[in-house]
Short mmCIF file of N, CA and C in Angstrom, two decimals:
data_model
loop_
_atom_site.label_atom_id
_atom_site.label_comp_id
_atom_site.label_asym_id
_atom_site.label_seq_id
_atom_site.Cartn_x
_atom_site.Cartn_y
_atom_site.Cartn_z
N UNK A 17 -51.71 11.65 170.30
CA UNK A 17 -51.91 10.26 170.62
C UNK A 17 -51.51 10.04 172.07
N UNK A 18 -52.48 9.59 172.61
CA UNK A 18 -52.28 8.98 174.18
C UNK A 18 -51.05 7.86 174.56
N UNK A 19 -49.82 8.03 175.39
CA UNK A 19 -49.27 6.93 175.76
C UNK A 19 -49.69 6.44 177.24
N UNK A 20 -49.94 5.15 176.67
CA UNK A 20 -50.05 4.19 178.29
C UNK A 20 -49.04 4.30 178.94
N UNK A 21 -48.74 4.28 180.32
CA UNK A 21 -48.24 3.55 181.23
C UNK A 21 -48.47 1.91 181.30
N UNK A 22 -48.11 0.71 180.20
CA UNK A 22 -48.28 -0.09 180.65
C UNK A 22 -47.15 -0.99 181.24
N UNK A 23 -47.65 -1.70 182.63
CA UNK A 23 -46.55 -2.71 182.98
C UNK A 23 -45.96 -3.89 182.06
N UNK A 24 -44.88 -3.04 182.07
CA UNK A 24 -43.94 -4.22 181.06
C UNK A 24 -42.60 -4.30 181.58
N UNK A 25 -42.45 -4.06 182.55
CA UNK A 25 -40.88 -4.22 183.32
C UNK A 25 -40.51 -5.77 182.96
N UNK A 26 -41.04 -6.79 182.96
CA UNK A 26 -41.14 -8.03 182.55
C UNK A 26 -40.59 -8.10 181.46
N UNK A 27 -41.33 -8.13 180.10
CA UNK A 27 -40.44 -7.89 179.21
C UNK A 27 -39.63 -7.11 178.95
N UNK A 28 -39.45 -5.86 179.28
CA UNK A 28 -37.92 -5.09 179.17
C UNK A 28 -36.72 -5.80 180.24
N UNK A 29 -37.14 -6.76 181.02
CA UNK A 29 -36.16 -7.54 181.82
C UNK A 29 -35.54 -8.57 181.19
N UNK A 30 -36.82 -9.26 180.40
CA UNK A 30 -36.24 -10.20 179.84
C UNK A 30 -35.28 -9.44 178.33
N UNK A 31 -35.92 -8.89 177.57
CA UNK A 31 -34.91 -8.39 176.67
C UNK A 31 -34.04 -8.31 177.25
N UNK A 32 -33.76 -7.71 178.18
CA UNK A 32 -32.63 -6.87 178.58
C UNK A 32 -31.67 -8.04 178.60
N UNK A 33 -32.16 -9.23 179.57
CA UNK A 33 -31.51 -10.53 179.96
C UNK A 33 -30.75 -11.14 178.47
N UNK A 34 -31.57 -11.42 177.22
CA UNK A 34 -31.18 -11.43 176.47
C UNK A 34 -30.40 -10.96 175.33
N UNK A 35 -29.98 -9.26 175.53
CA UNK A 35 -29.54 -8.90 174.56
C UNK A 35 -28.13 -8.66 175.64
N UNK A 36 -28.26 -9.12 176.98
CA UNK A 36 -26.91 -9.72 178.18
C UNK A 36 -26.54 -10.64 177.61
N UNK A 37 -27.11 -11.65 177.26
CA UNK A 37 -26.24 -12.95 177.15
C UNK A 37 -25.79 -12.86 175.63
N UNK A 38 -26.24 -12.46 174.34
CA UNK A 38 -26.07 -12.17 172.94
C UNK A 38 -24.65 -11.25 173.31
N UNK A 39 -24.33 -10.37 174.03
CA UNK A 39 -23.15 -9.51 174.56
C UNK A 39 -21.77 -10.19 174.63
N UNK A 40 -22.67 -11.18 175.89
CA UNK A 40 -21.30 -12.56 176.20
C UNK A 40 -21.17 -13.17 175.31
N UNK A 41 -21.68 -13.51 174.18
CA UNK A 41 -21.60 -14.24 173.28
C UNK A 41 -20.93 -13.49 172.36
N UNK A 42 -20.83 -12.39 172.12
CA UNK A 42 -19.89 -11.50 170.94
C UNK A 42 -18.95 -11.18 171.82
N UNK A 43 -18.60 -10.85 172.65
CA UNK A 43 -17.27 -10.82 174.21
C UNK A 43 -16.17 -12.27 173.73
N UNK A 44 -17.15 -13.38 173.91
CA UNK A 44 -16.12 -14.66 173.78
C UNK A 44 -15.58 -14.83 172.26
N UNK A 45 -16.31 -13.69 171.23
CA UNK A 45 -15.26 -14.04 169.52
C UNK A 45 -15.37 -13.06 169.14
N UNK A 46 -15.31 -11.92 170.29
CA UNK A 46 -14.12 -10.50 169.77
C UNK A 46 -12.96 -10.73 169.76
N UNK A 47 -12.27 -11.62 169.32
CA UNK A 47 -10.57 -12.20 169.28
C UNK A 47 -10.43 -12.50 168.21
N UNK A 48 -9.28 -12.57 167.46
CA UNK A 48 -9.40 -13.35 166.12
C UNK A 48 -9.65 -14.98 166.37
N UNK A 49 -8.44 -14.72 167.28
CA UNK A 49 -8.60 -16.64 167.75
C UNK A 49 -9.49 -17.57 167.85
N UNK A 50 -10.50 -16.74 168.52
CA UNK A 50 -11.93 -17.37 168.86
C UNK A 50 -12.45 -16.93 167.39
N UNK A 51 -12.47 -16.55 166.96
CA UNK A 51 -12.83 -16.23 165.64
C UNK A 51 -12.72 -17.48 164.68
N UNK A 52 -11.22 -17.20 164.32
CA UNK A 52 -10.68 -18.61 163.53
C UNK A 52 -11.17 -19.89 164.37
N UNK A 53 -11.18 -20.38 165.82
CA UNK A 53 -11.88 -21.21 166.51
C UNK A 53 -13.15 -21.80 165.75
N UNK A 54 -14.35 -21.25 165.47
CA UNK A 54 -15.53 -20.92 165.65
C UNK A 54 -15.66 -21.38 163.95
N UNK A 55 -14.83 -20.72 162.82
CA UNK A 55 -14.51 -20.85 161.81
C UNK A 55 -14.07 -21.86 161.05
N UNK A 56 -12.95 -22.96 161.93
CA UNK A 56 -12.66 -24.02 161.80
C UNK A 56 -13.70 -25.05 162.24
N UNK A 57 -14.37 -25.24 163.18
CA UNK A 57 -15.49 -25.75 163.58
C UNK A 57 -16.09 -25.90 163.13
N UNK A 58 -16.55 -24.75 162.14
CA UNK A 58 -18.02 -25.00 161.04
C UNK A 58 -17.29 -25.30 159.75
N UNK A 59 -16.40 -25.35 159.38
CA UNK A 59 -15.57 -25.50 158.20
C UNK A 59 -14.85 -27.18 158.41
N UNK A 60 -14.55 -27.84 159.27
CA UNK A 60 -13.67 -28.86 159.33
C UNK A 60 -14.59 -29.73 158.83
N UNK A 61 -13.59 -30.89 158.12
CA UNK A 61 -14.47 -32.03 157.73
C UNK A 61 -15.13 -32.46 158.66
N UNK A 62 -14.37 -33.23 159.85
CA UNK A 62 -14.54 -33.84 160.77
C UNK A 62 -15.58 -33.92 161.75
N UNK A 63 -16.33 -32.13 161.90
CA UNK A 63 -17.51 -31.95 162.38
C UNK A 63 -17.42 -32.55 163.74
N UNK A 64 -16.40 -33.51 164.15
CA UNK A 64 -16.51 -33.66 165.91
C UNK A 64 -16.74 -33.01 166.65
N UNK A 65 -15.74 -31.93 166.65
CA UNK A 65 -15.38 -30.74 167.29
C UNK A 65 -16.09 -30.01 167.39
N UNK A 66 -17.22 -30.07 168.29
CA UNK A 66 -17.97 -28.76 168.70
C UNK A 66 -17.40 -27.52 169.47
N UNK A 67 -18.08 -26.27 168.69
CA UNK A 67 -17.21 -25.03 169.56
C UNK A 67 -17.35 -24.82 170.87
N UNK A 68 -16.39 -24.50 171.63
CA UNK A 68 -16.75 -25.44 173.28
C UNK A 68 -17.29 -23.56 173.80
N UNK A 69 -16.87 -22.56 172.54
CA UNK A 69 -17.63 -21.28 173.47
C UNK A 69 -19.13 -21.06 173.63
N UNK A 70 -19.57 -21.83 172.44
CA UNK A 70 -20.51 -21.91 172.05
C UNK A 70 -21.74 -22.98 173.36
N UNK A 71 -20.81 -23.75 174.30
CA UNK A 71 -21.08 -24.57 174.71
C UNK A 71 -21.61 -23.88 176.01
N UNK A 72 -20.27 -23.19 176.76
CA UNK A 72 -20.05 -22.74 177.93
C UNK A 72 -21.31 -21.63 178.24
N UNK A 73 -21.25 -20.66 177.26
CA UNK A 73 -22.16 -19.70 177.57
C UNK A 73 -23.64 -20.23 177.96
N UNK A 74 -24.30 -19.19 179.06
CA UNK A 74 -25.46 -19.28 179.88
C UNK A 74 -25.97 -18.33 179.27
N UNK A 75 -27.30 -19.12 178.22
CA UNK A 75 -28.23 -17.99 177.40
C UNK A 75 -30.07 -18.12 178.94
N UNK A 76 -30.08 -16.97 179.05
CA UNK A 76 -30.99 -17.73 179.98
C UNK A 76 -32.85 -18.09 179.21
N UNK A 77 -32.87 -18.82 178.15
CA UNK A 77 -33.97 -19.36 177.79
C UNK A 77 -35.09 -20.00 178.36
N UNK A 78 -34.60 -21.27 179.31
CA UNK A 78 -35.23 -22.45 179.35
C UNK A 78 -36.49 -21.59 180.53
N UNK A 79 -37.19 -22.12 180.13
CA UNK A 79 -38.44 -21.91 181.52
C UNK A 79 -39.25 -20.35 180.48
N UNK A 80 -38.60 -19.66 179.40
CA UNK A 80 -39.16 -19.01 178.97
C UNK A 80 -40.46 -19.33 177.62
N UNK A 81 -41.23 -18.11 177.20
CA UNK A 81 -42.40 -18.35 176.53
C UNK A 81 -42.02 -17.26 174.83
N UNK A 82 -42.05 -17.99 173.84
CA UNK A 82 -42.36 -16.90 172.81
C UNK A 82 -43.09 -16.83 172.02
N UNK A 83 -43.41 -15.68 171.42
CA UNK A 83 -44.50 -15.87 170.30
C UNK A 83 -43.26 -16.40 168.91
N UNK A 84 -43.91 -16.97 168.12
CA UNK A 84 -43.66 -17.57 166.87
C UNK A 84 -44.60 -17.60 165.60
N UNK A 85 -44.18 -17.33 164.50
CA UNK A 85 -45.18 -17.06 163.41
C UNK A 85 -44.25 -17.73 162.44
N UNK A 86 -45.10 -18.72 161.66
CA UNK A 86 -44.65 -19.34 160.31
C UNK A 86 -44.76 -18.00 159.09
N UNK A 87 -43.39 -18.89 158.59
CA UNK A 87 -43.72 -17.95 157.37
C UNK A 87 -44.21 -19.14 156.07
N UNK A 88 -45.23 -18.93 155.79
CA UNK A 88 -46.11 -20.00 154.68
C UNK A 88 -46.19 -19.22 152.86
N UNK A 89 -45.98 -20.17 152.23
CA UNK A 89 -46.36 -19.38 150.84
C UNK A 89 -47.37 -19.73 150.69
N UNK A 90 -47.83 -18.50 149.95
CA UNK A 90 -49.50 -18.63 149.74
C UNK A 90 -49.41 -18.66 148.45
N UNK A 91 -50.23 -19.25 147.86
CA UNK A 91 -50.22 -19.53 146.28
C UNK A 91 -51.74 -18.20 145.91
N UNK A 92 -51.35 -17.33 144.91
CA UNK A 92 -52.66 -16.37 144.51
C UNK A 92 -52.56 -16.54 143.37
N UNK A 93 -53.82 -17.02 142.89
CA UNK A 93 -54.78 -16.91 141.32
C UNK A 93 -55.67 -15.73 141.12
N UNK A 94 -55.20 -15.08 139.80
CA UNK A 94 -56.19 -14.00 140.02
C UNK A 94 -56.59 -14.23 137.82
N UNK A 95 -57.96 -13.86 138.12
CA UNK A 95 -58.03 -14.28 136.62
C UNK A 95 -57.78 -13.61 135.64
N UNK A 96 -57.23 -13.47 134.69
CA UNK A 96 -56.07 -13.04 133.32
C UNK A 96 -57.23 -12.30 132.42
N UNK A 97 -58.28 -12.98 131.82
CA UNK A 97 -59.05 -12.68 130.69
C UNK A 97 -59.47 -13.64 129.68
N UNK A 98 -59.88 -13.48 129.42
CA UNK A 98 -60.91 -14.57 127.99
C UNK A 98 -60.10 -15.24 127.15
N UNK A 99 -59.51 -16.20 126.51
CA UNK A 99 -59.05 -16.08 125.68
C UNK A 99 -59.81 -17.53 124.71
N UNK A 100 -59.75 -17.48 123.23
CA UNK A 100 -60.69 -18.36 122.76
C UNK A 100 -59.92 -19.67 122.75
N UNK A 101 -60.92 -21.15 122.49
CA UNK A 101 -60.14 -22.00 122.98
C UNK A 101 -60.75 -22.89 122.02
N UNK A 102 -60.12 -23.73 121.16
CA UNK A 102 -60.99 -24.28 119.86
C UNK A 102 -60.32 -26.05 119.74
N UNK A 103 -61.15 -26.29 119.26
CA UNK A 103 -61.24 -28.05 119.65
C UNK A 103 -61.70 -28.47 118.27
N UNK A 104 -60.99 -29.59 117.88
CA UNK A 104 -61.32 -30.51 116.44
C UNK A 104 -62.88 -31.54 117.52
N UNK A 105 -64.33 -31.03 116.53
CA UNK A 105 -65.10 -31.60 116.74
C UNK A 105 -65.35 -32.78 117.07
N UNK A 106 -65.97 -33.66 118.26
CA UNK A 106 -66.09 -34.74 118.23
C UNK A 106 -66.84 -35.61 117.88
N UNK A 107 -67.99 -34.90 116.92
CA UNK A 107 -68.75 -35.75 115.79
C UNK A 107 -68.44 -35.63 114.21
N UNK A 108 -67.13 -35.39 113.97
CA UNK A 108 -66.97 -35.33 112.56
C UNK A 108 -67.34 -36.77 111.76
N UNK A 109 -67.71 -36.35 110.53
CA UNK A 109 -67.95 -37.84 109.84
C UNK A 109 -66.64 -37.87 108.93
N UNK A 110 -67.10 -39.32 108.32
CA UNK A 110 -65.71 -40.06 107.53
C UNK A 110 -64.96 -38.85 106.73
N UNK A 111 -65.88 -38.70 106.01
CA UNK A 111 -65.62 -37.07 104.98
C UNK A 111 -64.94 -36.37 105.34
N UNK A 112 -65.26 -35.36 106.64
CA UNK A 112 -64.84 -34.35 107.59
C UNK A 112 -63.25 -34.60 108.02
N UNK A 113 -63.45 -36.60 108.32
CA UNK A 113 -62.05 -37.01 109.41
C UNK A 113 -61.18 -36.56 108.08
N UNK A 114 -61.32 -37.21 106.84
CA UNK A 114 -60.31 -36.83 105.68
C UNK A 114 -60.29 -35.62 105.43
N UNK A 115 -60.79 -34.72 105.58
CA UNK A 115 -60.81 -33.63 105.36
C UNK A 115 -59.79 -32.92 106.22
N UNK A 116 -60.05 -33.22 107.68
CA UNK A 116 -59.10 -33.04 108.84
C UNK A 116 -57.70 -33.66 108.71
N UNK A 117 -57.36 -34.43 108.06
CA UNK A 117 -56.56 -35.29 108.08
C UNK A 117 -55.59 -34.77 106.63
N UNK A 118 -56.01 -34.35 106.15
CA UNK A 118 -55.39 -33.63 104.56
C UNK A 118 -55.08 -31.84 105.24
N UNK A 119 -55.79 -31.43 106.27
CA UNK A 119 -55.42 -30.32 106.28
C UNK A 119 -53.89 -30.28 107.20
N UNK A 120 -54.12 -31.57 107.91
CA UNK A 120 -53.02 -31.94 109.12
C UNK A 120 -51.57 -31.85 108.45
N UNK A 121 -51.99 -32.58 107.55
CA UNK A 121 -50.99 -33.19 107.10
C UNK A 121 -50.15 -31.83 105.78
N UNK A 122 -50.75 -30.62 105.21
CA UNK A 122 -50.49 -29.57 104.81
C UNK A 122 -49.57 -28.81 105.48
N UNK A 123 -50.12 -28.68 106.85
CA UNK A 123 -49.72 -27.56 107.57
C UNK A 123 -49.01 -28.21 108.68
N UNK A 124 -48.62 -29.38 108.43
CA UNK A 124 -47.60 -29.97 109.12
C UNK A 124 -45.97 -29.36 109.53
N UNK A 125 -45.08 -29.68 110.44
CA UNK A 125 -43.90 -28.39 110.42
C UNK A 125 -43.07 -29.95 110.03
N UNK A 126 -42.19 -29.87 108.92
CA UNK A 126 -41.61 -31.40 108.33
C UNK A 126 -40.14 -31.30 109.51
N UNK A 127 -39.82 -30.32 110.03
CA UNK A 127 -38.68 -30.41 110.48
C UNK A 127 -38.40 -31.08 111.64
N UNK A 128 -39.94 -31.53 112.58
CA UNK A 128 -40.32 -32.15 113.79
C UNK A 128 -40.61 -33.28 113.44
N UNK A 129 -40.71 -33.50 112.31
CA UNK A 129 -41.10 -35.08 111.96
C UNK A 129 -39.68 -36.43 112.42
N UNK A 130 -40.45 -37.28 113.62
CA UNK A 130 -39.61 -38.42 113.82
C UNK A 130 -38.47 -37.57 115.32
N UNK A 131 -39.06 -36.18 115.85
CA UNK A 131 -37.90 -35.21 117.09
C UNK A 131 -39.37 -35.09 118.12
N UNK A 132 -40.82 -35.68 117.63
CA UNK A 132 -41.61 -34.93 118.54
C UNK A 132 -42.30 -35.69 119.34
N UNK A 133 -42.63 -35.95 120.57
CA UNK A 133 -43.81 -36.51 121.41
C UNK A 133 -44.94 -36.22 121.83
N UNK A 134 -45.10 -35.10 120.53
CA UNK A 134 -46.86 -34.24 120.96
C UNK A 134 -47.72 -35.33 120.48
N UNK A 135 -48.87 -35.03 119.94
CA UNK A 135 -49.77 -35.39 120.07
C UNK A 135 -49.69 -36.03 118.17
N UNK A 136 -50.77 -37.00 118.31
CA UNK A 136 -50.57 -37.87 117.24
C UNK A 136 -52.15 -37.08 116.01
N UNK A 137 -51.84 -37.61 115.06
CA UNK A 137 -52.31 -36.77 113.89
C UNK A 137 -54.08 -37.22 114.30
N UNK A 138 -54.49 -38.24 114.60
CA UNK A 138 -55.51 -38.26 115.40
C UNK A 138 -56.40 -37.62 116.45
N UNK A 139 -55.16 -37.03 117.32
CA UNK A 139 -55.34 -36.95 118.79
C UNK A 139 -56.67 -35.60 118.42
N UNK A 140 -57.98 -35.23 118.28
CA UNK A 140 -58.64 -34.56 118.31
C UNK A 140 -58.86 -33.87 119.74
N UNK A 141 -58.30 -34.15 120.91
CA UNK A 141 -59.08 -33.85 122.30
C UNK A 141 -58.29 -32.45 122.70
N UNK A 142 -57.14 -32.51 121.56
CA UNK A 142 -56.42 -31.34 122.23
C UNK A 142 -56.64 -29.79 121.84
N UNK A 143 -56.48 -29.04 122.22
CA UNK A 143 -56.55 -27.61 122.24
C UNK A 143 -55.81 -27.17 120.95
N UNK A 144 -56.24 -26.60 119.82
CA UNK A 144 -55.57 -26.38 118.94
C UNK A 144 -55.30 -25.18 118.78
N UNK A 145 -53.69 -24.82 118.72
CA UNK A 145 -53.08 -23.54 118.82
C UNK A 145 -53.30 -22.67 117.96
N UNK A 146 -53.83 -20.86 118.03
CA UNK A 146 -53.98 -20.51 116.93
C UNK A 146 -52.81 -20.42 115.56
N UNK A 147 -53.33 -20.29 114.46
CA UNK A 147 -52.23 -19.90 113.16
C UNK A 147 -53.08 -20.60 112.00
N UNK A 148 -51.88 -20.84 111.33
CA UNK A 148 -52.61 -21.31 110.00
C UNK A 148 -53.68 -22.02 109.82
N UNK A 149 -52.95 -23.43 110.99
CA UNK A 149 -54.05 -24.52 110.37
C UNK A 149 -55.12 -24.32 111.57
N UNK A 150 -55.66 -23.47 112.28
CA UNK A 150 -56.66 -23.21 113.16
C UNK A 150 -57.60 -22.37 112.02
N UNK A 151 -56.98 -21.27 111.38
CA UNK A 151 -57.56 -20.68 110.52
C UNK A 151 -58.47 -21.87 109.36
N UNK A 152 -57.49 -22.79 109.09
CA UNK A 152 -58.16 -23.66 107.37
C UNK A 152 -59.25 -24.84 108.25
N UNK A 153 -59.22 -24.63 109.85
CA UNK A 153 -60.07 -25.92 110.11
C UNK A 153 -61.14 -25.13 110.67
N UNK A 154 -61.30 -23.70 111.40
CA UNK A 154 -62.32 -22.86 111.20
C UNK A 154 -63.12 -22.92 109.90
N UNK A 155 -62.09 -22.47 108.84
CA UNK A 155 -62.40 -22.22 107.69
C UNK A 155 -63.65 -23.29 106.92
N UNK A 156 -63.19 -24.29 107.78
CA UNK A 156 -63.93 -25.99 107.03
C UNK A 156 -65.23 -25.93 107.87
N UNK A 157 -65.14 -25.82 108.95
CA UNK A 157 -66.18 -25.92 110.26
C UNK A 157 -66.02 -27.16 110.94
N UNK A 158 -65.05 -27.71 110.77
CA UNK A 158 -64.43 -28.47 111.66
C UNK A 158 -63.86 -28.62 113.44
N UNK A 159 -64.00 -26.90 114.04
CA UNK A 159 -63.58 -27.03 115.14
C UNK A 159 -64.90 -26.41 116.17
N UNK A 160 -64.80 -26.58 117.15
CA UNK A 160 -65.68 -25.66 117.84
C UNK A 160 -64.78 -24.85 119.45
N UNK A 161 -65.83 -23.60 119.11
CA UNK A 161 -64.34 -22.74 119.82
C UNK A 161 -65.26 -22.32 120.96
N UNK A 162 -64.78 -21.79 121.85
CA UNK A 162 -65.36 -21.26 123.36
C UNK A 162 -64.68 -20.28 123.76
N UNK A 163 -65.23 -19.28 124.66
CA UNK A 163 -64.10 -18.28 125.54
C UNK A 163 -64.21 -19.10 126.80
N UNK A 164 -62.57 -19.24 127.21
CA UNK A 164 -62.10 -19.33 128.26
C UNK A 164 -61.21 -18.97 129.45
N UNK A 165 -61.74 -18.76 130.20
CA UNK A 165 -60.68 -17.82 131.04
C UNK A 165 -59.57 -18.28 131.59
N UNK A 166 -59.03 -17.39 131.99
CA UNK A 166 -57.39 -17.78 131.80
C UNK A 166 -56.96 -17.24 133.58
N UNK A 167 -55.56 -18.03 134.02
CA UNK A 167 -55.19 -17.15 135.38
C UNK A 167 -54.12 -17.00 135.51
N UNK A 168 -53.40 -16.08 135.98
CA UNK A 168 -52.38 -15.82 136.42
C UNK A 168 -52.34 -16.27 138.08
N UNK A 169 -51.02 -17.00 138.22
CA UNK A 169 -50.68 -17.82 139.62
C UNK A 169 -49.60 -17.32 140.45
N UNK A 170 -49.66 -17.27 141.01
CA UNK A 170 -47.80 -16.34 142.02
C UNK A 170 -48.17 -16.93 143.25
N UNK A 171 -46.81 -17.19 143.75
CA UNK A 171 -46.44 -17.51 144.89
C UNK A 171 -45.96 -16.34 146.00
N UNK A 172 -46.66 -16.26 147.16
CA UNK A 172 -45.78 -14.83 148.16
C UNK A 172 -46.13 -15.48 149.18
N UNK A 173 -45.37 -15.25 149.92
CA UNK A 173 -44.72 -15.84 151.85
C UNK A 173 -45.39 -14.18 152.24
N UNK A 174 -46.18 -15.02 153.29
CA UNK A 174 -47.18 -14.72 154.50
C UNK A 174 -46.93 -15.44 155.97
N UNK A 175 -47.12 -14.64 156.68
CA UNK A 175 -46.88 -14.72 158.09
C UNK A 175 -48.30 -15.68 158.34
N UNK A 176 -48.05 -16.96 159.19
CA UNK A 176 -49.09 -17.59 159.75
C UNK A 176 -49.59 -17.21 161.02
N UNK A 177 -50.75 -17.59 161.45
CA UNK A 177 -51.21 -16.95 163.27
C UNK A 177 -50.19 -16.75 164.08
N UNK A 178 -49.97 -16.35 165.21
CA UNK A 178 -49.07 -16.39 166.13
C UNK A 178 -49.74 -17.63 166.54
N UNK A 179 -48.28 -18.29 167.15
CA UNK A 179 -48.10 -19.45 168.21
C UNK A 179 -47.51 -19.05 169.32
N UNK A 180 -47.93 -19.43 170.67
CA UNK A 180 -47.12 -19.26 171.99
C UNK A 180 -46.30 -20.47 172.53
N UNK A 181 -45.15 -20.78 172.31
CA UNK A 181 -44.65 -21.75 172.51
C UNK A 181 -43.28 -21.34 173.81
N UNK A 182 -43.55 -22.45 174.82
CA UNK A 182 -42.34 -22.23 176.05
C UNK A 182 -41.62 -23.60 175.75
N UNK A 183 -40.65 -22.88 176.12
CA UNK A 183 -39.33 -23.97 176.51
C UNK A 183 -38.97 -24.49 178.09
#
């Protein structure tokens, strides 16, 4: 692999400048004193008291340029697989609703009765979970079922464009 010669005395100056002043800055609380100083400062109620080493030191920044990159979460959906998805019909007749309504009321769980805020013995619009009573309202022809796909969602932190921002 080929190395350039490229001019970069510039930035190895400025590093350099900077990892000078980061120096002076560990120089002024290599002490305990300045230590405990620095410690009490960020610890005191009072918060008046700014650390005055913190103050004094000459970081040489201002007039300089850096790159900057957000870090953003990216939200990724990726799709899971089929899974079936079954619904109390929305043309049942009188017959059917009693019919629906006797099976409800069978395969009811008595121990949630008067503890629950789901859905009311009516509520037909909802997604009915498989088990028993999915089985006895198949069984009737009461529901109608579909494949539907399903996703898995995750969150991961990604670096955004570079920005050039001076001070």
């Amino acid at each position: 692999m080929e190395i350039r010669d490229l001019d970069l005395h510039g930035m190895y100056q400025d590093l350099a400048d900077r990892f000078g002043a980061l120096s002076r800055l560990f120089g002024e609380l290599s002490s305990p004193d300045a230590t405990k100083e620095l410690l009490d400062s960020l610890t005191l109620a009072d918060g008046a008291k700014p650390f005055p080493k913190l103050v004094d030191i000459n970081i040489p920044i201002v007039g300089k340029c850096f790159w900057l990159r957000e870090l953003i979460e990216h939200v990724v959906t990726t799709p899971a697989g089929f899974v079936e998805e079954c619904r109390v019909r929305d043309d049942l007749t009188p017959s059917e609703f009693g019919l629906y309504f006797s099976l409800a009321w069978r395969h009811r769980d008595p121990s949630l009765v008067g503890k629950q805020k789901g859905m009311a013995i009516r509520d037909t619009s909802a997604a009915i979970p498989a088990g028993p009573f999915l089985d006895a309202l198949k069984a009737n022809g009461l529901v109608t079922c579909k494949d539907v796909m399903t996703y898995n969602t995750s969150v991961t932190l990604v670096f955004g464009k570079p920005e050039k921002m001076c001070i």
